[in-house]
């Protein structure tokens, strides 16, 4: 059965600068492995993203490569990166962005 191909290896990233869009975040983490998803939730009231995101890699190798690098700096801001502890359900509101 091909269930293992559907597994996503996730990071939780916080302190994402408000100037970064999901494309920049996805491109940045793409250097560590193939990014399957980049979920950057937005605040419905302000219209800005909430400063954190989930990055899903297609392989555990991509996840481990990203976890080995420290610090992660995007647009001059140091990101906090950790292995995602809880599986993310993948449900998005209309304001959540996977792509720009």
Short mmCIF file of C-alpha atoms in Angstrom, two decimals:
data_model
loop_
_atom_site.label_atom_id
_atom_site.label_comp_id
_atom_site.label_asym_id
_atom_site.label_seq_id
_atom_site.Cartn_x
_atom_site.Cartn_y
_atom_site.Cartn_z
CA UNK A 1 0.00 0.00 0.00
CA UNK A 2 1.27 3.48 -0.84
CA UNK A 3 0.22 5.10 2.45
CA UNK A 4 3.81 6.08 3.25
CA UNK A 5 3.92 8.35 0.19
CA UNK A 6 1.13 10.43 1.71
CA UNK A 7 3.05 11.05 4.93
CA UNK A 8 4.18 14.63 5.43
CA UNK A 9 7.12 15.52 7.65
CA UNK A 10 6.23 18.81 9.31
CA UNK A 11 8.00 21.74 10.91
CA UNK A 12 6.40 24.44 12.99
CA UNK A 13 8.00 27.82 12.32
CA UNK A 14 7.45 30.89 14.48
CA UNK A 15 8.70 34.48 14.42
CA UNK A 16 8.04 34.70 10.67
CA UNK A 17 8.50 38.38 9.70
CA UNK A 18 5.27 40.08 8.63
CA UNK A 19 6.95 41.11 5.36
CA UNK A 20 7.40 37.47 4.29
CA UNK A 21 4.74 35.80 2.16
CA UNK A 22 4.17 32.06 1.85
CA UNK A 23 6.13 31.99 -1.43
CA UNK A 24 9.26 33.35 0.30
CA UNK A 25 8.86 30.92 3.19
CA UNK A 26 8.31 27.99 0.81
CA UNK A 27 11.30 29.00 -1.33
CA UNK A 28 13.53 29.36 1.74
CA UNK A 29 12.70 25.91 3.12
CA UNK A 30 12.89 24.41 -0.37
CA UNK A 31 16.68 24.46 -0.07
CA UNK A 32 16.42 21.62 2.49
CA UNK A 33 14.09 19.33 0.54
CA UNK A 34 10.91 19.20 -1.52
CA UNK A 35 8.21 21.22 0.26
CA UNK A 36 4.79 19.60 -0.03
CA UNK A 37 2.90 22.31 1.84
CA UNK A 38 3.40 25.73 3.34
CA UNK A 39 0.53 26.92 5.51
CA UNK A 40 0.79 30.53 6.70
CA UNK A 41 -2.46 31.45 8.51
CA UNK A 42 -3.79 34.98 8.28
CA UNK A 43 -5.56 37.09 10.90
CA UNK A 44 -9.06 37.90 9.66
CA UNK A 45 -9.14 41.27 11.43
CA UNK A 46 -5.77 42.69 10.41
CA UNK A 47 -5.24 40.94 7.08
CA UNK A 48 -1.64 40.14 8.08
CA UNK A 49 -0.35 36.65 8.64
CA UNK A 50 -0.09 35.55 12.24
CA UNK A 51 3.71 35.17 12.40
CA UNK A 52 3.89 31.38 12.32
CA UNK A 53 3.50 28.63 9.76
CA UNK A 54 3.71 24.92 9.09
CA UNK A 55 6.10 23.52 6.51
CA UNK A 56 5.54 19.99 5.24
CA UNK A 57 8.33 18.09 3.53
CA UNK A 58 7.81 15.04 1.35
CA UNK A 59 10.72 13.22 3.02
CA UNK A 60 12.12 12.89 6.51
CA UNK A 61 15.50 13.86 5.03
CA UNK A 62 14.17 17.33 4.14
CA UNK A 63 12.82 17.74 7.66
CA UNK A 64 16.10 16.66 9.24
CA UNK A 65 18.13 18.91 6.93
CA UNK A 66 16.06 21.90 8.04
CA UNK A 67 16.32 20.96 11.71
CA UNK A 68 20.11 20.70 11.50
CA UNK A 69 20.54 24.31 10.35
CA UNK A 70 20.63 26.99 13.00
CA UNK A 71 19.97 29.84 12.81
CA UNK A 72 17.32 30.20 10.11
CA UNK A 73 17.18 33.81 8.91
CA UNK A 74 14.49 35.08 6.54
CA UNK A 75 14.34 38.74 5.51
CA UNK A 76 16.67 39.64 8.38
CA UNK A 77 14.58 37.91 11.07
CA UNK A 78 15.70 34.82 12.98
CA UNK A 79 13.03 32.13 12.71
CA UNK A 80 12.29 29.62 15.44
CA UNK A 81 12.04 26.18 13.85
CA UNK A 82 10.97 22.95 15.52
CA UNK A 83 9.51 19.59 14.63
CA UNK A 84 5.73 19.81 14.57
CA UNK A 85 4.47 18.01 17.69
CA UNK A 86 0.81 17.73 16.69
CA UNK A 87 -0.39 16.57 13.28
CA UNK A 88 -1.97 19.48 11.48
CA UNK A 89 -5.47 18.65 10.23
CA UNK A 90 -4.99 20.71 7.08
CA UNK A 91 -8.28 22.55 7.46
CA UNK A 92 -7.94 26.14 6.34
CA UNK A 93 -10.16 29.12 6.67
CA UNK A 94 -10.73 31.27 3.59
CA UNK A 95 -8.01 33.66 4.80
CA UNK A 96 -5.30 31.02 5.21
CA UNK A 97 -2.78 30.99 2.40
CA UNK A 98 -0.91 28.08 0.97
CA UNK A 99 0.16 30.05 -2.08
CA UNK A 100 0.30 33.76 -2.84
#
